[in-house]
Amino acid sequence: MENVRDLSSTEVRELIRKQKIIGPTAGMATGYTQANLVIFKKEHAFDFLLFCQRNPKPCPLLDVTEPGSFVPKKLSNKADIRTDLPKYRIFQDGVFTEEVNEITDYWEDDMVAFLLGCSFTFEAPLLENEIPVRHIEENCNVPMFKTNIPCEKAGIFEGPTVVSMRPMTPEDAIRATQITSRFPSVHGAPIHLGDPSLIGISDISKPDFGNFVTINEGEIPVFWACGVTPQAVAMESKPSIMISHAPGCMFISDVKDETLSVI
Amino acid sequence: MENVRDLSSTEVRELIRKQKIIGPTAGMATGYTQANLVIFKKEHAFDFLLFCQRNPKPCPLLDVTEPGSFVPKKLSNKADIRTDLPKYRIFQDGVFTEEVNEITDYWEDDMVAFLLGCSFTFEAPLLENEIPVRHIEENCNVPMFKTNIPCEKAGIFEGPTVVSMRPMTPEDAIRATQITSRFPSVHGAPIHLGDPSLIGISDISKPDFGNFVTINEGEIPVFWACGVTPQAVAMESKPSIMISHAPGCMFISDVKDETLSVI
């Protein structure tokens, strides 16, 4: 699938829609923004929208569909959110029940889809700045941790902030702060660096989600608010139905990463 | 009222609550962020929240209250949105009906208050960078214009983007772009500069709102998305009731302007 890197977003979505791609999308359609997906019925949409507005670092909204519409117009007016991701997860009353390759049968006419920024967008400029990204080097998932930093509650939605961790030298941490600050709509600047216990992480070698990665001598852990937060919070709030992307199987938009920078 | 400049946000709100201040808040409690206010009943709140999410440049949300709550917790957990602004305007079915100094009698337990960023926040760093701000020099309201740039529709809310205009030299326009880019939550970078006709403004000497200001030889008009947009759009959408601040009579928050910068 190496050549998928050079395809356009439209071309990759076409392959996904035909279920020729049914796995993780990392590295596909280079330069195009990938997004997290969460879908609720209208009854929870206001609370969730408010939750995202109140917690923009873990929940940076890129697009919200009109109730009943499966077209994420801001990210791609040619896409269909029901078929254009490789893999979805269905949660009923907060319990993961099924993994599917399209959700046409689950779609209801009062559903609202939320598309949230993803760290893939800021990892590209980190790499271009020669800042090593350990989980990419080690070919595994980024390590993620639940913290003791509470999100601002909104309606039924509340819970702790989840962070992703990338180890790097202090010098690289400073440069990474500058780079990611330019991208507030994909989590922005780090929310912590150094001592993990200060944000309630007792063992840095045991992530709550994703994989452990090597922390070299002279490196510090750097923590960014993570797009897993809204899913984790939503699961705990047990809405009757919630649909999300499967881990790593993101929505590939027609928006270019660089257009998300604020300066 | 010159000394009001040096009071804290809490002290000024106290004077406002006692109706010792019933006029415009420009220049009061220097360094504290001031905000636009729009209030709707819950039935329109989702649509309006979605409208703001889709149009972040004219509608940069700083805080949204829980339905029925009059405490804008993110901006000040000691404030009461019903009494802490000097002057409010009531709109019924899209028609301006009354101007009042507090809205306790109008408050209903399903109302949601939206607080939006205001250009006061970015004018301070413009002045600190020795960029002249003409309407401040001429002691009048900033000139504002309806453009031909449509906002993204959301539910009942749709209409054109309103812009504010500040004339400056091209050199200052470049520096002003850098400065305001740091503040995406108070309209961010300009959306146009130069030829007004390109965004549907036929006569730069006849603003739709506010006052005409002098444009000197060698200056170009620079246009920022304006917080009047959501009010103008909401009025056209004729919700049964809408309450806003009266022009220039803003909510003074406990948040410092500088904390809104992204870099």
Coordinates of C-alpha atoms in Angstrom, one line a residue:
Chain A
M1 CA 0.0 0.0 0.0
E2 CA 3.1 2.3 -0.2
N3 CA 1.7 4.1 -3.2
V4 CA -1.5 5.0 -1.3
R5 CA 0.7 7.7 0.3
D6 CA 0.7 9.6 -3.0
L7 CA -3.0 9.3 -3.8
S8 CA -5.4 12.2 -3.3
S9 CA -8.0 12.1 -0.5
T10 CA -10.7 11.5 -3.1
E11 CA -8.9 8.5 -4.5
V12 CA -8.2 6.9 -1.1
R13 CA -11.8 7.5 0.0
E14 CA -12.9 5.7 -3.2
L15 CA -10.8 2.7 -2.2
I16 CA -12.2 2.7 1.3
R17 CA -15.8 3.0 0.1
K18 CA -15.2 -0.1 -2.1
Q19 CA -13.7 -1.8 1.0
K20 CA -10.4 -2.3 -0.8
I21 CA -8.9 -0.5 2.3
I22 CA -10.3 -1.8 5.6
G23 CA -7.4 -0.9 8.0
P24 CA -5.5 2.0 9.6
T25 CA -5.1 5.1 7.4
A26 CA -1.8 6.5 8.9
G27 CA 0.4 7.8 6.1
M28 CA -2.3 7.6 3.4
A29 CA -3.0 10.7 1.1
T30 CA 0.0 12.6 2.6
G31 CA -0.8 16.2 3.3
Y32 CA -4.6 15.7 3.6
T33 CA -6.0 16.2 7.1
Q34 CA -7.4 13.1 8.8
A35 CA -10.1 13.3 11.5
N36 CA -11.6 11.4 14.4
L37 CA -15.3 10.6 14.1
V38 CA -18.0 10.5 16.8
I39 CA -21.7 10.2 15.9
F40 CA -24.7 10.7 18.3
K41 CA -28.4 11.1 17.9
K42 CA -29.7 14.7 18.0
E43 CA -30.8 14.4 21.7
H44 CA -27.1 14.3 22.8
A45 CA -25.7 16.6 20.1
F46 CA -26.1 19.9 21.9
D47 CA -24.4 18.6 25.0
F48 CA -21.6 17.1 23.0
L49 CA -21.1 20.2 21.0
L50 CA -21.0 22.2 24.2
F51 CA -18.5 19.7 25.6
C52 CA -16.2 20.2 22.6
Q53 CA -16.6 24.0 22.9
R54 CA -15.6 23.8 26.5
N55 CA -12.7 21.4 26.0
P56 CA -11.1 22.6 22.7
K57 CA -7.7 21.0 23.4
P58 CA -8.8 17.4 23.6
C59 CA -11.9 18.0 21.4
P60 CA -10.9 20.3 18.5
L61 CA -13.9 20.3 16.2
L62 CA -13.2 20.4 12.5
D63 CA -16.7 19.8 11.3
V64 CA -20.2 19.0 12.6
T65 CA -22.9 17.7 10.2
E66 CA -26.4 19.1 10.0
P67 CA -28.7 16.6 11.9
G68 CA -29.5 13.7 9.5
S69 CA -26.8 14.7 7.0
F70 CA -24.0 12.3 6.3
V71 CA -21.9 14.9 4.3
P72 CA -19.2 16.6 6.3
K73 CA -19.4 19.7 4.1
K74 CA -16.5 21.7 5.5
L75 CA -14.1 18.7 5.2
S76 CA -15.4 17.3 1.9
N77 CA -18.6 17.9 0.2
K78 CA -18.1 14.7 -1.8
A79 CA -17.8 12.4 1.1
D80 CA -20.3 10.1 2.8
I81 CA -19.5 9.6 6.5
R82 CA -21.4 6.3 6.5
T83 CA -19.1 4.5 4.1
D84 CA -15.9 6.5 3.8
L85 CA -14.0 5.3 6.8
P86 CA -12.3 1.8 6.8
K87 CA -13.7 0.6 10.1
Y88 CA -16.3 1.8 12.6
R89 CA -17.1 0.8 16.2
I90 CA -20.7 0.7 17.5
F91 CA -21.3 1.4 21.2
Q92 CA -24.7 0.8 22.7
D93 CA -25.4 2.2 26.2
G94 CA -21.7 2.8 26.6
V95 CA -20.7 -0.8 25.7
F96 CA -18.7 -1.7 22.5
T97 CA -20.8 -4.1 20.6
E98 CA -19.5 -4.4 17.1
E99 CA -16.9 -3.4 14.5
V100 CA -18.1 -2.8 11.0
N101 CA -16.8 -1.5 7.6
E102 CA -19.8 0.7 6.9
I103 CA -22.7 2.0 8.9
T104 CA -25.5 2.6 6.4
D105 CA -27.7 0.2 8.4
Y106 CA -27.0 2.0 11.6
W107 CA -27.6 5.5 10.3
E108 CA -30.7 7.3 11.5
D109 CA -32.2 10.6 10.2
D110 CA -31.6 12.5 13.5
M111 CA -27.9 11.6 13.8
V112 CA -25.1 14.2 14.0
A113 CA -21.5 13.4 13.0
F114 CA -18.6 15.2 14.8
L115 CA -15.2 15.3 13.1
L116 CA -12.3 16.1 15.4
G117 CA -8.7 17.0 14.7
C118 CA -6.1 14.3 14.9
S119 CA -2.4 14.3 15.9
F120 CA -1.4 12.9 12.5
T121 CA -1.7 16.6 11.3
F122 CA 1.0 17.9 13.7
E123 CA 3.3 14.8 13.5
A124 CA 4.1 15.6 9.9
P125 CA 5.6 19.0 10.7
L126 CA 7.4 17.5 13.7
L127 CA 9.1 15.0 11.4
E128 CA 9.9 17.7 8.9
N129 CA 11.6 19.6 11.7
E130 CA 13.7 16.5 12.4
I131 CA 12.0 15.8 15.7
P132 CA 11.9 12.1 16.2
V133 CA 8.4 10.7 16.8
R134 CA 9.1 7.5 18.8
H135 CA 5.9 5.5 18.1
I136 CA 6.4 6.1 14.4
E137 CA 10.0 4.9 14.7
E138 CA 8.9 1.9 16.7
N139 CA 6.0 1.3 14.3
C140 CA 3.3 1.0 17.0
N141 CA 0.4 3.1 18.4
V142 CA 1.1 6.3 20.4
P143 CA 1.0 5.7 24.2
M144 CA -2.1 7.3 25.8
F145 CA -2.9 7.9 29.4
K146 CA -5.9 8.9 31.5
T147 CA -4.9 12.0 33.6
N148 CA -6.2 13.6 36.7
I149 CA -7.1 16.7 34.7
P150 CA -10.9 16.9 34.5
C151 CA -12.7 18.1 31.4
E152 CA -15.2 20.8 31.8
K153 CA -18.6 19.1 32.1
A154 CA -21.4 19.7 29.6
G155 CA -24.8 18.0 30.1
I156 CA -24.3 14.3 30.4
F157 CA -20.6 14.4 29.3
E158 CA -17.8 14.5 31.9
G159 CA -14.6 12.7 32.6
P160 CA -10.8 13.0 32.7
T161 CA -8.6 14.4 29.9
V162 CA -6.7 11.6 28.0
V163 CA -3.2 12.6 26.8
S164 CA -0.9 11.1 24.2
M165 CA 2.8 11.0 25.0
R166 CA 5.9 11.6 22.9
P167 CA 9.4 11.4 24.5
M168 CA 11.9 13.9 23.2
T169 CA 14.9 16.0 24.4
P170 CA 14.1 19.3 26.1
E171 CA 15.4 21.2 23.1
D172 CA 13.0 19.3 20.8
A173 CA 10.2 19.8 23.4
I174 CA 10.6 23.6 23.0
R175 CA 10.6 23.4 19.2
A176 CA 7.7 21.0 19.3
T177 CA 5.8 23.4 21.5
Q178 CA 6.3 26.2 18.9
I179 CA 5.3 23.9 16.0
T180 CA 2.1 22.5 17.5
S181 CA 1.0 25.9 18.8
R182 CA 0.4 26.8 15.2
F183 CA -2.2 24.1 15.0
P184 CA -4.9 24.7 17.7
S185 CA -7.5 22.8 15.7
V186 CA -5.4 19.6 16.1
H187 CA -4.8 19.7 19.8
G188 CA -2.3 22.7 19.8
A189 CA 0.5 23.0 22.2
P190 CA 1.4 20.3 24.8
I191 CA -0.5 20.4 28.1
H192 CA 2.3 19.0 30.2
L193 CA 6.0 18.0 30.0
G194 CA 8.3 16.2 32.5
D195 CA 7.1 14.5 35.7
P196 CA 4.1 12.3 34.8
S197 CA 2.9 12.1 38.4
L198 CA 1.9 15.8 38.3
I199 CA -1.0 15.0 36.0
G200 CA -1.9 11.7 37.8
I201 CA 0.1 9.2 35.7
S202 CA 1.6 6.7 38.2
D203 CA 3.5 4.5 35.7
I204 CA 4.7 5.9 32.4
S205 CA 5.6 2.4 31.2
K206 CA 1.9 1.3 31.4
P207 CA -0.3 3.4 29.0
D208 CA -4.1 3.1 29.3
F209 CA -4.4 2.9 25.5
G210 CA -1.9 2.3 22.7
N211 CA 1.6 0.9 23.3
F212 CA 4.6 1.6 25.5
V213 CA 7.5 3.3 23.7
T214 CA 11.2 3.7 24.6
I215 CA 12.2 6.8 26.6
N216 CA 15.9 7.4 26.0
E217 CA 18.4 8.9 28.5
G218 CA 18.1 12.7 28.4
E219 CA 14.5 12.6 27.1
I220 CA 11.4 13.9 28.9
P221 CA 7.9 12.8 28.2
V222 CA 5.8 15.5 26.4
F223 CA 2.0 15.3 26.7
W224 CA -0.7 16.5 24.3
A225 CA -4.4 16.4 24.8
C226 CA -5.7 13.4 22.9
G227 CA -8.7 12.8 20.6
V228 CA -9.5 9.6 22.5
T229 CA -10.8 11.9 25.3
P230 CA -14.3 12.6 23.8
Q231 CA -14.8 8.9 23.0
A232 CA -13.7 7.8 26.5
V233 CA -16.0 10.5 28.1
A234 CA -18.9 9.6 25.8
M235 CA -18.6 5.9 26.7
E236 CA -18.7 6.7 30.4
S237 CA -21.8 8.8 29.8
K238 CA -23.6 5.8 28.2
P239 CA -25.6 7.3 25.4
S240 CA -28.1 4.8 23.8
I241 CA -26.0 4.7 20.7
M242 CA -22.6 6.1 19.7
I243 CA -20.6 5.3 16.6
S244 CA -16.9 6.1 16.2
H245 CA -14.0 5.3 13.9
A246 CA -12.1 2.2 14.9
P247 CA -8.6 3.1 16.3
G248 CA -6.3 4.4 13.6
C249 CA -9.1 4.1 10.9
M250 CA -9.7 7.8 10.4
F251 CA -11.7 10.0 8.0
I252 CA -9.5 11.4 5.3
S253 CA -10.7 14.9 4.4
D254 CA -10.0 17.1 1.3
V255 CA -8.5 19.8 3.6
K256 CA -4.7 20.2 3.6
D257 CA -3.0 20.0 6.9
E258 CA -1.1 23.3 6.4
T259 CA -4.4 25.2 6.0
L260 CA -5.2 24.4 9.7
S261 CA -2.2 26.5 10.9
V262 CA -3.1 29.8 12.5
I263 CA 0.2 31.5 11.7
Chain B
M1 CA -14.4 57.5 34.7
E2 CA -10.7 57.6 33.9
N3 CA -9.8 55.6 37.0
V4 CA -12.2 52.8 36.0
R5 CA -9.3 51.8 33.6
D6 CA -7.3 50.6 36.6
L7 CA -10.0 48.7 38.4
S8 CA -10.2 44.9 38.3
S9 CA -12.9 43.1 36.4
T10 CA -14.7 42.3 39.6
E11 CA -14.7 45.9 40.8
V12 CA -16.1 47.2 37.5
R13 CA -18.8 44.5 37.4
E14 CA -19.8 45.5 40.9
L15 CA -20.3 49.1 39.7
I16 CA -22.2 47.9 36.7
R17 CA -24.4 45.6 38.9
K18 CA -25.3 48.6 41.1
Q19 CA -26.0 50.5 37.9
K20 CA -23.3 53.1 38.7
I21 CA -22.0 52.4 35.2
I22 CA -24.7 52.2 32.5
G23 CA -22.8 53.0 29.3
P24 CA -20.0 51.7 27.0
T25 CA -17.2 49.7 28.6
A26 CA -14.3 50.5 26.2
G27 CA -11.1 51.0 28.2
M28 CA -12.4 49.8 31.5
A29 CA -10.5 47.2 33.6
T30 CA -7.5 47.3 31.2
G31 CA -6.1 43.9 30.3
Y32 CA -9.3 42.0 31.1
T33 CA -11.1 40.4 28.1
Q34 CA -14.5 41.9 27.2
A35 CA -17.1 39.8 25.4
N36 CA -20.2 40.1 23.2
L37 CA -23.4 38.6 24.6
V38 CA -26.2 36.8 22.8
I39 CA -28.9 34.9 24.6
F40 CA -31.4 32.4 23.2
K41 CA -33.9 29.9 24.5
K42 CA -32.7 26.3 24.4
E43 CA -34.7 25.5 21.3
H44 CA -32.3 27.6 19.2
A45 CA -29.2 26.9 21.2
F46 CA -28.0 23.9 19.2
D47 CA -28.4 25.7 15.9
F48 CA -26.6 28.8 17.2
L49 CA -23.8 26.8 18.7
L50 CA -23.4 25.0 15.4
F51 CA -23.5 28.3 13.6
C52 CA -20.6 29.6 15.7
Q53 CA -18.6 26.4 15.3
R54 CA -19.0 26.7 11.5
N55 CA -18.2 30.4 11.4
P56 CA -15.4 30.8 14.0
K57 CA -13.9 34.0 12.6
P58 CA -17.1 36.2 13.0
C59 CA -18.3 34.1 16.0
P60 CA -15.4 33.1 18.2
L61 CA -17.0 31.5 21.3
L62 CA -15.4 32.2 24.6
D63 CA -18.1 30.7 26.8
V64 CA -21.5 29.1 26.6
T65 CA -23.6 28.7 29.7
E66 CA -25.4 25.5 30.8
P67 CA -29.2 25.9 29.8
G68 CA -30.8 28.0 32.6
S69 CA -27.5 29.0 34.2
F70 CA -26.6 32.7 34.3
V71 CA -23.0 32.1 35.4
P72 CA -20.5 32.2 32.6
K73 CA -18.1 29.8 34.4
K74 CA -15.2 29.9 32.0
L75 CA -15.1 33.7 32.0
S76 CA -16.0 34.4 35.6
N77 CA -17.6 32.1 38.1
K78 CA -18.6 35.1 40.2
A79 CA -20.5 36.9 37.5
D80 CA -24.3 37.0 36.8
I81 CA -25.0 37.5 33.1
R82 CA -28.4 39.0 33.9
T83 CA -27.1 42.0 35.8
D84 CA -23.4 42.4 35.0
L85 CA -23.6 44.3 31.7
P86 CA -24.4 48.0 31.6
K87 CA -27.1 47.8 29.0
Y88 CA -29.0 45.1 27.1
R89 CA -31.2 45.0 24.0
I90 CA -34.3 42.8 23.8
F91 CA -35.4 41.5 20.4
Q92 CA -38.8 39.8 19.9
D93 CA -39.4 38.0 16.6
G94 CA -36.3 39.7 15.2
V95 CA -37.5 43.2 16.2
F96 CA -35.6 45.4 18.6
T97 CA -38.2 46.2 21.3
E98 CA -36.4 47.6 24.4
E99 CA -33.2 48.7 26.0
V100 CA -32.7 47.8 29.7
N101 CA -30.0 47.9 32.4
E102 CA -30.7 44.3 33.6
I103 CA -32.6 41.3 32.4
T104 CA -33.7 39.5 35.5
D105 CA -37.3 39.8 34.5
Y106 CA -36.6 38.5 31.0
W107 CA -34.6 35.5 32.2
E108 CA -36.1 32.1 31.6
D109 CA -34.9 28.7 32.9
D110 CA -34.2 27.3 29.5
M111 CA -32.1 30.2 28.3
V112 CA -28.5 29.8 27.1
A113 CA -26.0 32.6 27.0
F114 CA -23.3 32.8 24.4
L115 CA -20.2 35.0 25.0
L116 CA -18.2 35.8 22.0
G117 CA -14.7 37.4 21.6
C118 CA -14.5 41.1 20.9
S119 CA -12.0 43.2 18.9
F120 CA -11.1 45.2 22.0
T121 CA -8.8 42.3 22.9
F122 CA -6.7 42.6 19.7
E123 CA -6.8 46.4 19.5
A124 CA -4.7 46.7 22.7
P125 CA -1.7 44.8 21.2
L126 CA -2.1 46.8 18.0
L127 CA -1.7 50.0 19.9
E128 CA 1.2 48.6 21.9
N129 CA 2.9 47.9 18.5
E130 CA 2.3 51.5 17.6
I131 CA -0.2 50.7 14.9
P132 CA -2.7 53.6 14.9
V133 CA -6.3 52.5 15.4
R134 CA -8.3 55.2 13.6
H135 CA -11.7 55.0 15.4
I136 CA -9.9 55.2 18.7
E137 CA -8.0 58.3 17.5
E138 CA -11.2 59.8 16.2
N139 CA -13.1 58.7 19.3
C140 CA -16.0 57.0 17.5
N141 CA -17.3 53.5 16.8
V142 CA -15.4 51.3 14.4
P143 CA -16.9 51.3 10.9
M144 CA -18.7 48.0 10.1
F145 CA -19.9 46.7 6.7
K146 CA -22.1 43.9 5.5
T147 CA -20.1 41.9 2.9
N148 CA -21.0 39.4 0.1
I149 CA -19.2 36.7 2.0
P150 CA -21.9 34.2 3.2
C151 CA -21.7 32.6 6.6
E152 CA -22.0 28.8 6.7
K153 CA -25.7 28.2 7.4
A154 CA -26.7 26.2 10.5
G155 CA -30.4 25.4 11.2
I156 CA -32.4 28.7 11.2
F157 CA -29.2 30.8 11.2
E158 CA -27.8 32.2 7.9
G159 CA -26.7 35.5 6.5
P160 CA -23.7 37.6 5.4
T161 CA -20.4 38.1 7.3
V162 CA -20.1 41.6 8.8
V163 CA -16.6 43.1 8.9
S164 CA -15.0 45.9 10.9
M165 CA -12.5 48.1 9.1
R166 CA -9.3 49.7 10.2
P167 CA -7.3 51.8 7.8
M168 CA -3.5 51.4 7.9
T169 CA -0.3 51.4 5.8
P170 CA 0.6 48.2 4.0
E171 CA 3.6 47.8 6.4
D172 CA 1.2 48.1 9.4
A173 CA -1.3 45.7 7.8
I174 CA 1.4 43.0 7.6
R175 CA 2.3 43.5 11.3
A176 CA -1.3 43.7 12.3
T177 CA -1.9 40.3 10.5
Q178 CA 0.9 38.8 12.5
I179 CA -0.4 40.2 15.8
T180 CA -4.1 39.3 15.3
S181 CA -3.2 35.8 14.1
R182 CA -2.1 35.1 17.6
F183 CA -5.7 35.7 18.8
P184 CA -8.0 33.3 16.9
S185 CA -10.6 33.5 19.7
V186 CA -11.1 37.2 19.1
H187 CA -11.6 37.1 15.3
G188 CA -8.0 36.3 14.4
A189 CA -6.3 37.5 11.2
P190 CA -8.0 39.9 8.8
I191 CA -10.3 38.3 6.2
H192 CA -9.5 40.9 3.5
L193 CA -7.4 44.0 2.8
G194 CA -7.4 46.5 0.0
D195 CA -10.2 46.9 -2.6
P196 CA -13.5 46.9 -0.7
S197 CA -15.6 46.0 -3.8
L198 CA -14.0 42.5 -3.9
I199 CA -16.1 41.6 -0.8
G200 CA -19.2 43.5 -1.9
I201 CA -18.7 46.8 -0.2
S202 CA -19.7 49.5 -2.7
D203 CA -18.9 52.7 -0.7
I204 CA -16.2 52.6 2.0
S205 CA -17.4 56.0 3.3
K206 CA -20.9 54.6 4.2
P207 CA -20.6 51.9 6.9
D208 CA -23.7 49.8 7.6
F209 CA -23.0 50.1 11.4
G210 CA -20.7 52.4 13.4
N211 CA -19.0 55.5 12.1
F212 CA -17.0 56.6 9.0
V213 CA -13.3 57.1 9.8
T214 CA -10.6 58.9 7.8
I215 CA -8.5 56.9 5.4
N216 CA -5.2 58.7 4.8
E217 CA -3.2 58.8 1.6
G218 CA -1.1 55.7 1.4
E219 CA -3.4 53.7 3.7
I220 CA -5.4 50.6 2.7
P221 CA -8.6 49.4 4.5
V222 CA -8.0 46.2 6.5
F223 CA -11.1 44.1 7.3
W224 CA -11.7 41.7 10.2
A225 CA -14.7 39.5 10.7
C226 CA -16.9 41.2 13.2
G227 CA -18.9 40.2 16.3
V228 CA -21.9 42.0 15.0
T229 CA -22.3 39.1 12.5
P230 CA -24.1 36.7 14.8
Q231 CA -26.5 39.4 16.1
A232 CA -27.3 40.5 12.5
V233 CA -27.8 36.9 11.4
A234 CA -29.9 36.1 14.5
M235 CA -32.1 39.1 14.0
E236 CA -32.8 38.0 10.4
S237 CA -33.7 34.5 11.6
K238 CA -36.4 36.1 13.9
P239 CA -36.2 33.8 17.0
S240 CA -39.1 34.5 19.4
I241 CA -36.7 36.1 21.9
M242 CA -33.1 37.1 21.7
I243 CA -31.2 39.2 24.2
S244 CA -27.9 40.9 23.4
H245 CA -25.6 43.5 24.9
A246 CA -26.2 47.1 23.8
P247 CA -23.5 48.3 21.4
G248 CA -20.3 48.9 23.2
C249 CA -21.7 47.8 26.5
M250 CA -19.8 44.5 26.9
F251 CA -19.4 41.8 29.5
I252 CA -16.1 42.3 31.4
S253 CA -14.6 38.9 32.2
D254 CA -11.9 37.8 34.7
V255 CA -9.8 36.4 31.8
K256 CA -6.7 38.3 30.8
D257 CA -6.5 39.2 27.1
E258 CA -3.0 37.8 26.8
T259 CA -4.1 34.3 27.9
L260 CA -6.2 34.1 24.7
S261 CA -3.1 34.2 22.5
V262 CA -2.2 30.8 20.9
I263 CA 1.5 31.6 20.6

